[in-house]
Coordinates of C-alpha atoms and ligand atoms in Angstrom, one line a residue:
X626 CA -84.4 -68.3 12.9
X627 CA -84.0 -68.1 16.9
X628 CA -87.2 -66.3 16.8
X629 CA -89.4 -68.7 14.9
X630 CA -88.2 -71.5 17.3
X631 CA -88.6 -69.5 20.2
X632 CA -92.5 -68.3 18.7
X633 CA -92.7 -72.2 18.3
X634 CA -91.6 -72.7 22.0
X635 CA -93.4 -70.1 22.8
X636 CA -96.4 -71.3 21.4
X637 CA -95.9 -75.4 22.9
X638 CA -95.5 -73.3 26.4
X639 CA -99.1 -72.2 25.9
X640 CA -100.1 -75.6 24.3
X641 CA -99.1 -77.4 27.5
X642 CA -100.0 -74.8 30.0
X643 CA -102.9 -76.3 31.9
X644 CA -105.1 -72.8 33.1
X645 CA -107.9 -73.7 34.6
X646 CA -108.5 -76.4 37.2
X647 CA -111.8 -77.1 39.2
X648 CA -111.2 -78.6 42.7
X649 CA -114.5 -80.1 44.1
X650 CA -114.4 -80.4 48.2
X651 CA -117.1 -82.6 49.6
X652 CA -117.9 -84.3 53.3
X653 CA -120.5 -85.2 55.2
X654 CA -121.9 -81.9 57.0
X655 CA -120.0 -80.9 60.3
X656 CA -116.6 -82.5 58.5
X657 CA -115.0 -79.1 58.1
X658 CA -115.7 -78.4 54.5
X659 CA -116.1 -74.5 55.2
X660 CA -112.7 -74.6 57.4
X661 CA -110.8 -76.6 54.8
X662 CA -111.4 -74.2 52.1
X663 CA -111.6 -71.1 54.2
X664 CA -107.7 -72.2 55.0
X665 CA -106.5 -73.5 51.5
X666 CA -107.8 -69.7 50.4
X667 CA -106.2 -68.2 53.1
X668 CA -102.9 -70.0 52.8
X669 CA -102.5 -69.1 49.0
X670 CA -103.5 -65.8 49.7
X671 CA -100.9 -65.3 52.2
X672 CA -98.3 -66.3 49.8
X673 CA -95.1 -63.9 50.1
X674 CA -92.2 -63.5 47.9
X675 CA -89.5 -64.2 50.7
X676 CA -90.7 -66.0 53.9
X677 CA -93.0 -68.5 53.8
X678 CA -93.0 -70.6 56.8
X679 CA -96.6 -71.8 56.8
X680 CA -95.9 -73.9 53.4
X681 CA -92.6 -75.2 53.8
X682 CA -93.8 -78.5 51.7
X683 CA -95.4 -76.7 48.9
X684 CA -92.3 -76.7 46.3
X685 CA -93.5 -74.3 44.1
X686 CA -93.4 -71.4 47.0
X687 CA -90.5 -73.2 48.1
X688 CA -88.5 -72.5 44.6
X689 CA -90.0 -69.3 44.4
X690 CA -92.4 -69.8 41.1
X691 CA -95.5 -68.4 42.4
X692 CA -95.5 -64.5 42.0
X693 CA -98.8 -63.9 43.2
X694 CA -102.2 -65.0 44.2
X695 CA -105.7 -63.3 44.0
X696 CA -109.5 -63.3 44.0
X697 CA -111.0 -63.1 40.6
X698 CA -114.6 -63.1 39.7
X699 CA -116.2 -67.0 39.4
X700 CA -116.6 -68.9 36.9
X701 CA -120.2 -69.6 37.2
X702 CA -122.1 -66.6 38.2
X703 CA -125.4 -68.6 39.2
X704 CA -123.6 -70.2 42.5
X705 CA -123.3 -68.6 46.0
X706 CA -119.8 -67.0 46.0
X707 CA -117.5 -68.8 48.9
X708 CA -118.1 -66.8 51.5
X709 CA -113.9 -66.5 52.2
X710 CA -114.4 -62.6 53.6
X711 CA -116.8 -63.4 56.2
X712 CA -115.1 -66.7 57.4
X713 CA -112.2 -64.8 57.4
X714 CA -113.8 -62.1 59.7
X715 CA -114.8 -64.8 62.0
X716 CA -111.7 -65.7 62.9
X717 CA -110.3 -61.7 63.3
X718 CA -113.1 -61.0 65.8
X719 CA -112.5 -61.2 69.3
X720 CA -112.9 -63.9 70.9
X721 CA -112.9 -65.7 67.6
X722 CA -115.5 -67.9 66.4
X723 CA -115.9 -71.1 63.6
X724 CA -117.3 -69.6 60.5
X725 CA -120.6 -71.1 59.3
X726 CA -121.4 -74.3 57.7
X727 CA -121.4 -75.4 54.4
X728 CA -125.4 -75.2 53.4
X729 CA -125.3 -75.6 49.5
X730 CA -123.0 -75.4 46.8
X731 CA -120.5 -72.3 46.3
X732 CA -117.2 -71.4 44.2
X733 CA -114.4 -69.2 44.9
X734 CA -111.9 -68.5 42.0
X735 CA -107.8 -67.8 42.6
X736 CA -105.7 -66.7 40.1
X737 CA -102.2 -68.1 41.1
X738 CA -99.7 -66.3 38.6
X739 CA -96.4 -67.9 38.2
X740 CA -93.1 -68.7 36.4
X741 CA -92.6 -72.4 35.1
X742 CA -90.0 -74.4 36.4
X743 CA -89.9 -77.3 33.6
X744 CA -86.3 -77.6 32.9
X745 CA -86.9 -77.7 29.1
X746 CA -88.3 -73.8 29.3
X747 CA -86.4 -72.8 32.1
X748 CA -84.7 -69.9 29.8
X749 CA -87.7 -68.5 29.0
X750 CA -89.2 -66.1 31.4
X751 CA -92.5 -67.6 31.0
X752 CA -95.4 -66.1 33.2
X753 CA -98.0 -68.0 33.3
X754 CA -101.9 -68.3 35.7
X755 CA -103.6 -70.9 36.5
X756 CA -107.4 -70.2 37.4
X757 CA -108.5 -72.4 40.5
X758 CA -112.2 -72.8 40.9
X759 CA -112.8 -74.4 44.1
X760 CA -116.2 -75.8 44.3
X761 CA -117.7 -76.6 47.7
X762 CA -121.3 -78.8 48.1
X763 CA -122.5 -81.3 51.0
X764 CA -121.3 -85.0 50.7
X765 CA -125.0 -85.3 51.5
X766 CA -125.7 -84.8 48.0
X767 CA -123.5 -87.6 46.9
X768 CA -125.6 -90.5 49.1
X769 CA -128.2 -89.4 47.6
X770 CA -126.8 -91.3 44.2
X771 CA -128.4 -95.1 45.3
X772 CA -131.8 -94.0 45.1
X773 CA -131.3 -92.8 41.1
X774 CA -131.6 -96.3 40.6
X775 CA -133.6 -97.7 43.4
X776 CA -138.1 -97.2 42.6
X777 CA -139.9 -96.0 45.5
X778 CA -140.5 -99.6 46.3
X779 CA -136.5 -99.9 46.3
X780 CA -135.9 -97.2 48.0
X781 CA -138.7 -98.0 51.2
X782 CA -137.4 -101.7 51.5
X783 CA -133.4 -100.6 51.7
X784 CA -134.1 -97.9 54.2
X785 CA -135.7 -100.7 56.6
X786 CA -132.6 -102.3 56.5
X787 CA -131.3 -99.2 58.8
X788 CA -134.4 -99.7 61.0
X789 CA -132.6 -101.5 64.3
X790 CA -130.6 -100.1 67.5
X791 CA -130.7 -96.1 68.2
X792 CA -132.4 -95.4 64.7
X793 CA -135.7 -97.7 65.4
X794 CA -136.2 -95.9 68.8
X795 CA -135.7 -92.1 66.7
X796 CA -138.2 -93.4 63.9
X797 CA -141.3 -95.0 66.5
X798 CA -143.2 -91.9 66.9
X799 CA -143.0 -91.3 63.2
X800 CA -144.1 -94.9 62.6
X801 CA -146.7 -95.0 64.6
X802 CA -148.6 -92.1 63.1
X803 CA -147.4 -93.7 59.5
X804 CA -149.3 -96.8 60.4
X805 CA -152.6 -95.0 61.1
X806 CA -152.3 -93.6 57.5
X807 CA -155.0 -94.7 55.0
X808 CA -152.6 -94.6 52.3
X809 CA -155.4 -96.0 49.4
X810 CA -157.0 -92.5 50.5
X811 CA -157.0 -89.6 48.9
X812 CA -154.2 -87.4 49.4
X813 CA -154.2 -84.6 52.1
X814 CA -151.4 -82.2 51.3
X815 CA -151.2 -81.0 54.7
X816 CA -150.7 -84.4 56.5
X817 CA -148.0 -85.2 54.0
X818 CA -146.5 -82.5 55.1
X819 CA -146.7 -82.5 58.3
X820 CA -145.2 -86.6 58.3
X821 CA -142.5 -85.6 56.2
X822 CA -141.7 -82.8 59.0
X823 CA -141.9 -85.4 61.3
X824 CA -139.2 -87.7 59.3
X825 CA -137.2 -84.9 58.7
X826 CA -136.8 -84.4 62.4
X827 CA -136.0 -88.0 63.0
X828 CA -133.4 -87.7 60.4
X829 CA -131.6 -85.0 62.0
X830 CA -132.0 -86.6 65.3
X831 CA -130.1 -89.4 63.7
X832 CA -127.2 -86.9 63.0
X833 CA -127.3 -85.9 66.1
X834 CA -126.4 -89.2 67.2
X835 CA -123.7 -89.4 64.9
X836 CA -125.3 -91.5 62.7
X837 CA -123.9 -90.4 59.0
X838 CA -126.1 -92.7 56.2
X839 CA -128.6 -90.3 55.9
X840 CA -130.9 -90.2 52.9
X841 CA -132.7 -88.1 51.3
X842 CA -129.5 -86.1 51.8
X843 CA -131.4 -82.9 51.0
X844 CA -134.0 -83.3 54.1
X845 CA -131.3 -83.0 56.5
X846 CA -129.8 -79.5 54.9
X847 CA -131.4 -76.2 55.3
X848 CA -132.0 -74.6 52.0
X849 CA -134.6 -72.2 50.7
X850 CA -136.9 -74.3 48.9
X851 CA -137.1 -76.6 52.0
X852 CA -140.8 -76.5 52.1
X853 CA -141.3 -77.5 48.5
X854 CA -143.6 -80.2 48.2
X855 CA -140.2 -82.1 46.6
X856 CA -139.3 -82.4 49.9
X857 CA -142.5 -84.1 51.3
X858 CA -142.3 -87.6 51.0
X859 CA -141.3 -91.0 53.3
X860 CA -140.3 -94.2 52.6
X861 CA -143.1 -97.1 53.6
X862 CA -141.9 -99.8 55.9
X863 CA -143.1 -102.9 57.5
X864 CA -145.3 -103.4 54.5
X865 CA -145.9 -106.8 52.8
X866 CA -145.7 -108.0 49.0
X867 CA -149.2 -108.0 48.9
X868 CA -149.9 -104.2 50.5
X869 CA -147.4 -103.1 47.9
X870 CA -149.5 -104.4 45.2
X871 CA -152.4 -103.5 46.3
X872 CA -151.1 -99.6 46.9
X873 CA -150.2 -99.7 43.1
X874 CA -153.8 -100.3 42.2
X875 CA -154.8 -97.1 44.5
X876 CA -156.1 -94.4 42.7
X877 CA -153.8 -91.9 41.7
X878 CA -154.3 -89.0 44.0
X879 CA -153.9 -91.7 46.6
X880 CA -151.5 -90.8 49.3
X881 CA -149.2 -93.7 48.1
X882 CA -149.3 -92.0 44.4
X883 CA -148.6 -88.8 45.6
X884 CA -145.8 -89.6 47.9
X885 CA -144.2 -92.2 44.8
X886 CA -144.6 -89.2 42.7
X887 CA -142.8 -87.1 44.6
X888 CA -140.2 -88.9 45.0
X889 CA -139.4 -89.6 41.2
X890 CA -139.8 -85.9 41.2
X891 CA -136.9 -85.7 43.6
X892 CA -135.2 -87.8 42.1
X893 CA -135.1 -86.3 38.2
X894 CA -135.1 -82.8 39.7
X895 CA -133.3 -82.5 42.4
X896 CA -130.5 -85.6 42.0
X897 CA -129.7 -85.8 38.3
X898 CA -129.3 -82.3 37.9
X899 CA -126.0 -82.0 39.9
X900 CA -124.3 -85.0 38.1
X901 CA -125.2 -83.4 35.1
X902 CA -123.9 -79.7 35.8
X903 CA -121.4 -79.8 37.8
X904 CA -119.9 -83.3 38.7
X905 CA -119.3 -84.3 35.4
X906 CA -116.8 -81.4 35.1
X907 CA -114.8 -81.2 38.3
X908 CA -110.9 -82.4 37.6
X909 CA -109.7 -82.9 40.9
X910 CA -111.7 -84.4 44.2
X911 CA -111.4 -83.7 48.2
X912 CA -113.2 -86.2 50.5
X913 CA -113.3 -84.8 54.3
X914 CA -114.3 -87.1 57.1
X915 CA -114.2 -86.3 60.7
X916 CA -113.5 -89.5 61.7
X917 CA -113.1 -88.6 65.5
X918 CA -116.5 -87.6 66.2
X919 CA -118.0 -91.2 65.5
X920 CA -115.4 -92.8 68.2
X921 CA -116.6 -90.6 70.6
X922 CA -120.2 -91.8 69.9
X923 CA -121.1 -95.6 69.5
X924 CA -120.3 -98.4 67.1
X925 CA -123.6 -97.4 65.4
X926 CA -122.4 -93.9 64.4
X927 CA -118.6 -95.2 63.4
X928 CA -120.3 -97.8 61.0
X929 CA -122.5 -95.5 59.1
X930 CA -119.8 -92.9 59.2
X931 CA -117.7 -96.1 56.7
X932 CA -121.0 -96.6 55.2
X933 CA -121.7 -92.6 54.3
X934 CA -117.7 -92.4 53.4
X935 CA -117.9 -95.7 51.4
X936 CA -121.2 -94.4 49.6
X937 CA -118.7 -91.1 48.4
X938 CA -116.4 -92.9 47.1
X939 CA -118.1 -95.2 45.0
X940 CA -118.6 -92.5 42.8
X941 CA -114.7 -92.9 41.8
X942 CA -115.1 -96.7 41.2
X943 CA -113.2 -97.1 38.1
X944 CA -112.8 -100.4 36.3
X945 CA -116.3 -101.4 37.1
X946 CA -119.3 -100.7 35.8
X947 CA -121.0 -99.1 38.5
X948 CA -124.4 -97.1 38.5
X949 CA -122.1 -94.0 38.5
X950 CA -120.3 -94.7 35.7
X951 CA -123.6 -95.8 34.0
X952 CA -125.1 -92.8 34.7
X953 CA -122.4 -90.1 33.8
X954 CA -118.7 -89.7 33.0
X955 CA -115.9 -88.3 35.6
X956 CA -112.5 -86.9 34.6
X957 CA -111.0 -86.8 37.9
X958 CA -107.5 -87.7 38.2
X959 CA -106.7 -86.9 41.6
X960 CA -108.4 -87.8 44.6
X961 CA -107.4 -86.9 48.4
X962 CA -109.2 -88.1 51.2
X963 CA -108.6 -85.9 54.8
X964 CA -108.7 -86.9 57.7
X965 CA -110.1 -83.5 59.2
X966 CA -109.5 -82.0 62.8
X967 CA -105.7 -83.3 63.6
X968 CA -105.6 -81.0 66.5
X969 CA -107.9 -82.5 68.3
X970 CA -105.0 -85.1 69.2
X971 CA -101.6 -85.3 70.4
X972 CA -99.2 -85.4 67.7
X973 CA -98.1 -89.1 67.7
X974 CA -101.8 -89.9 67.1
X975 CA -102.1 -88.5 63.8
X976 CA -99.9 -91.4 61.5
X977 CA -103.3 -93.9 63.2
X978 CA -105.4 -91.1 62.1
X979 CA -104.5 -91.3 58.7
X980 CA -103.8 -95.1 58.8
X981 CA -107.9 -95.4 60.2
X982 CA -109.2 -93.0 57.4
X983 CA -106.9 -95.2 55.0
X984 CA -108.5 -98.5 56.2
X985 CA -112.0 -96.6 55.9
X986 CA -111.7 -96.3 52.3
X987 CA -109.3 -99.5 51.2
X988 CA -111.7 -102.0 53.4
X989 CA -112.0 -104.9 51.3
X990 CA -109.3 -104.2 48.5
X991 CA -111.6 -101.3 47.6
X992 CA -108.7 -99.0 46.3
X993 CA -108.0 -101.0 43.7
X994 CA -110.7 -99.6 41.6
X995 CA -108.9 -96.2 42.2
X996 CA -106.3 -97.4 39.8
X997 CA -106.6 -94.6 37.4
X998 CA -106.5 -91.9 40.0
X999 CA -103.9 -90.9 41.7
X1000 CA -105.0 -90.9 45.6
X1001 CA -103.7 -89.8 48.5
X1002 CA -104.5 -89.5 52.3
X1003 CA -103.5 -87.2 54.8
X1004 CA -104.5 -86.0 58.2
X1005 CA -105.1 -82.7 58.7
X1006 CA -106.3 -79.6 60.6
X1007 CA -107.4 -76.5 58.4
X1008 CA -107.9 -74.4 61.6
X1009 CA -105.5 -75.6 64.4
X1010 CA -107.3 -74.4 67.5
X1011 CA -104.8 -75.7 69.7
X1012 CA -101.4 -76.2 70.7
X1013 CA -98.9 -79.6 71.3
X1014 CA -97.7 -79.3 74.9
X1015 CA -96.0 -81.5 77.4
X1016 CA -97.0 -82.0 80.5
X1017 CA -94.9 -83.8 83.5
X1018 CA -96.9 -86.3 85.7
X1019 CA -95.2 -88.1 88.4
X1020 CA -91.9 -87.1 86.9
X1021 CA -92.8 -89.2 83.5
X1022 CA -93.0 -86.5 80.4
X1023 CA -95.7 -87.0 78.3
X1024 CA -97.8 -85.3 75.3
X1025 CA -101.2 -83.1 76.0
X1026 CA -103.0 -80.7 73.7
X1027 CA -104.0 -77.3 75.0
X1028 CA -106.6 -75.2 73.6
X1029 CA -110.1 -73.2 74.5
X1030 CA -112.9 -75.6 75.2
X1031 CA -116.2 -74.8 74.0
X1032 CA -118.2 -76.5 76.6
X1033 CA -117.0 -73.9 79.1
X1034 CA -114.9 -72.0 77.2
X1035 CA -112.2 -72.4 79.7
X1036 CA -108.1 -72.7 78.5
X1037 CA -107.7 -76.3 79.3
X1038 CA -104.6 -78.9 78.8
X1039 CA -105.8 -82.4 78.0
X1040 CA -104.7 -85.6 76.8
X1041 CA -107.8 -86.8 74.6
X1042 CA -106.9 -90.8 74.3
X1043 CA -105.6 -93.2 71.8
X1044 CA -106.7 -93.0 68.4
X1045 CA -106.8 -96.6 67.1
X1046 CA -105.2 -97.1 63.4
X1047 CA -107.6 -100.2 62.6
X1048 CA -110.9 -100.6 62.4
X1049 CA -112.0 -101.0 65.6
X1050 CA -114.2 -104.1 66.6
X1051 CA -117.4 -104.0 68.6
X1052 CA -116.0 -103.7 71.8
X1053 CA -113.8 -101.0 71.6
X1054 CA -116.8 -98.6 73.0
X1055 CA -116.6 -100.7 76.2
X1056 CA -113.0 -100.6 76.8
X1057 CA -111.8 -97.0 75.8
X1058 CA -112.8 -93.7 76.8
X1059 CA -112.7 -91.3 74.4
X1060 CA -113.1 -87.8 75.1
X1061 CA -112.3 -85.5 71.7
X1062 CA -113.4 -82.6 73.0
X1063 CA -114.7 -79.3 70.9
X1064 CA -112.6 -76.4 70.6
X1065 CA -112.6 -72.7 70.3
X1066 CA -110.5 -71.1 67.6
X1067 CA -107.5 -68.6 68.0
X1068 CA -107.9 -65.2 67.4
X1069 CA -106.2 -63.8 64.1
X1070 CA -103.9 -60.3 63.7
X1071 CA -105.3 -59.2 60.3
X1072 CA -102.2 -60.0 58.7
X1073 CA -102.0 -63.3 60.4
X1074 CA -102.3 -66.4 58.6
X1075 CA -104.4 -69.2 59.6
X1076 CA -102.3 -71.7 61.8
X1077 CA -103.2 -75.8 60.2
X1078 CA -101.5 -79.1 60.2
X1079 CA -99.9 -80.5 56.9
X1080 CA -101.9 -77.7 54.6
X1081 CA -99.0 -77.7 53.0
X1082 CA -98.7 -81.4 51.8
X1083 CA -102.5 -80.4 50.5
X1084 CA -101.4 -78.2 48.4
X1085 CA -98.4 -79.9 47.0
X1086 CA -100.8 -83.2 46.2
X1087 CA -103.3 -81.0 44.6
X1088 CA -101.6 -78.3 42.9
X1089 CA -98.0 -78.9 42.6
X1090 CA -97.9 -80.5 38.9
X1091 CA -99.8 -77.7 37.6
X1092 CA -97.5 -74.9 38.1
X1093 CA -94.5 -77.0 36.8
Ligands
GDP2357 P1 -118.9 -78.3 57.1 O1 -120.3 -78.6 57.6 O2 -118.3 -79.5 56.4 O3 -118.7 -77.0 56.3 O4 -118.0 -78.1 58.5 P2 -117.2 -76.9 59.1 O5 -116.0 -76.5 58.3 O6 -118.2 -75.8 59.3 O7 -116.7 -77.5 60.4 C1 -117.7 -77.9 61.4 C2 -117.0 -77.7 62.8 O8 -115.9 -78.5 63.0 C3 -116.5 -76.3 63.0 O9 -117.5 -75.4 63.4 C4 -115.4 -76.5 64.1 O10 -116.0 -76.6 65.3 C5 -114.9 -77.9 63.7 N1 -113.7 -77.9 62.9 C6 -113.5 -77.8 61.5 N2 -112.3 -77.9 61.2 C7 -111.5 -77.9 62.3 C8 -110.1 -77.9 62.6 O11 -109.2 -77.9 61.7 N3 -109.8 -78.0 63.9 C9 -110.7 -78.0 64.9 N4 -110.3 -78.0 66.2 N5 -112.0 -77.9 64.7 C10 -112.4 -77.9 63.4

């Protein structure tokens, strides 16, 4: 009798036992994607049956459930593996250095084996694993999502809507040799080329200005296929109702044909194809957004940084019927937006840290379509690179950071500035000066693990329910 209820038990156990989650982590590029999961890896990894300082708010190493935690084979053997080892090595090697970028997608797969603490079960001595599959790939992908539903038309007439300030200076040269194009001519594979090169590299000029609305996302990304002609197309601006009409009647191996072609191309091969494998599937969401970097640039930059952060998130719009939910089905049902790079600032900043990223996203009522999903916001540092101090000036005590720059690689104590907590207005550029400066990261002992800010709290967001 005792058996057959405990098989039964047994059996509900399993039932309920959730085995297998896949965490997606996105950003923009250069908003610590490869640091975040580098450290969320590294954290787990370093999980120890006694002391556990570095994940004091994670309750289930807190109460002891997790046995053990280790590297299994992927899931999906046709993705780049997450290359955890070599990041890992980065950081051992002396001096240490950041790891590489993100560049594509990749997956890394923990087996986190543990002993439920649900207090119906709590007599039996369960064990239980749950696979993590953490999925990495560029935000860039996901602003890509508009022009699914834009024609090339569309697409050309919305990105001169970005053509003003810093980004109209970038694009003249480009222009200019647009304009002298012939585009009722036949096409001439090499100048196409050669223009879209040319875009390309006022794109990632643009980036380098901190500008963040970026499309096609994939032109600004190094991959292999890079010089595929899928990559070799423009939009058309400055051009009236009339030229547009007149392009359509062009002959078909007309430059305007080719370059429209190309970009439905991109758009059925390239876009869709992610939705459909792989975004469709993921259960739980990361946004990262560097949000420091922009205040150090212009107004410009922090705008299309709430643009290019805004453009992510739609893609969780629920309650509305948005192209996204048109277009394909989502099953996330927890979403964590992170402020990246906390240690960049004194320690009182971070609450307006997270309260700016918060105002980023819920602008507008905005959050209220994240009904459904449970969402939460934290600032964070996945690789703290340097140290709260205090300093005395003029006998008044107050807080700096102190760290390695990377400028001059010098051991430097700062104080970087205020962080405001609301969205700043036009002037703020004028009146503060911002200097978030770059820096270097700490050498690691081999059995070291990685030093962050509020990791912890990450992990009890994302994973804590799951090992109940
Ligand atoms: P990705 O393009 O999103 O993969 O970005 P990375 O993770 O490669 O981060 C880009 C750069 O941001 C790194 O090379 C570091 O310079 C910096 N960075 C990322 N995370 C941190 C952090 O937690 N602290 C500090 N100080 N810098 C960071």
């Amino acid at each position: 009798m005792f058996n057959t209820i405990t098989h039964k038990v047994n059996n509900l156990v399993h039932r309920v036992t959730d085995d297998h989650l896949r965490l997606a982590v996105t950003g923009l590029s250069r908003s610590g994607k490869t640091a975040f999961i580098t450290s969320l890896v590294d954290q787990l990894l370093h999980i120890d049956k006694t002391d556990n300082p570095h994940l004091r708010l994670f309750a289930p190493v807190k109460n002891g459930q997790i046995l053990s935690v280790k590297r299994v084979e992927q899931g999906d053997l046709t993705l780049s593996r997450f290359e955890y080892d070599k990041n890992r090595d980065c950081l051992e090697s002396e001096p240490a250095k950041w790891p590489a970028s993100t560049r594509g997608m990749s997956e890394i797969r923990l087996a986190i084996h543990y002993q439920r603490q649900d207090g119906l079960f709590r007599y039996i001595k369960e064990k239980n694993t749950l696979y993590l599959d953490i999925f990495d790939y560029p935000g860039e992908w996901l602003l890509d999502l508009p022009m699914l539903s834009q024609s090339f038309k569309g697409w050309s007439k919305n990105q001169q809507i970005f053509h003003k300030g810093v980004r109209q200076e970038l694009a003249q040269q480009w222009l200019n040799k647009v304009k002298q194009l012939d585009l009722m001519k036949k096409a001439d594979e090499e100048k196409i080329a050669n223009l879209s090169e040319e875009y390309t590299a006022y794109l990632l000029a643009c980036k380098e200005q901190g500008m963040q609305y970026i499309q096609p996302g994939r032109f600004v990304l190094p991959s292999e296929s890079q010089g595929a002609p899928v990559f070799q197309f423009f939009p058309l601006l400055d051009l009236s109702e009339e030229q547009w009409e007149q392009l359509e009647k062009s002959d078909k191996s007309s430059i305007y044909h080719t370059l429209k072609k190309r970009y439905k191309f991109y758009q059925k091969k390239i876009i869709k194809p992610f939705y459909e494998d792989y975004f469709s599937q993921f259960d739980r969401q990361v946004i990262l957004a560097d949000c420091l970097t922009p205040l150090n640039h212009s107004q410009d930059a922090f705008l299309e940084m709430k643009l290019g952060l805004q453009q992510l998130f739609k893609h969780f719009h629920y309650g509305e019927r948005t192209l996204f939910n048109r277009l394909f089905s989502s099953n996330i049902d927890k979403l964590l937006f992170l402020a990246t790079k906390a240690d960049h600032i004194t320690s009182e900043q971070w609450s307006n840290l997270e309260n700016l990223m918060r105002q980023l996203v819920q602008e507008k009522g905005n959050f209220k379509q994240f009904d459904s999903i449970n969402t939460g916001y934290y600032a964070i540092s996945s690789i703290c690179a340097t140290e709260n101090v205090n300093v005395m000036q003029n006998g008044e005590k107050f807080k700096a950071i102190q760290g390695i720059r990377t400028s001059d690689k010098k051991n430097v104590i700062l104080y970087p500035g205020t962080v405001p907590s609301r969205l700043p207005e036009a002037n703020f550029w004028d009146t503060n000066n911002f200097e978030f400066e770059s820096f270097e990261p700490q050498s690691l002992d081999f059995d070291e693990t990685i030093p962050h800010l509020r990791m912890d709290s990450v992990l009890q967001f994302l994973l804590a329910d799951k090992l109940q």
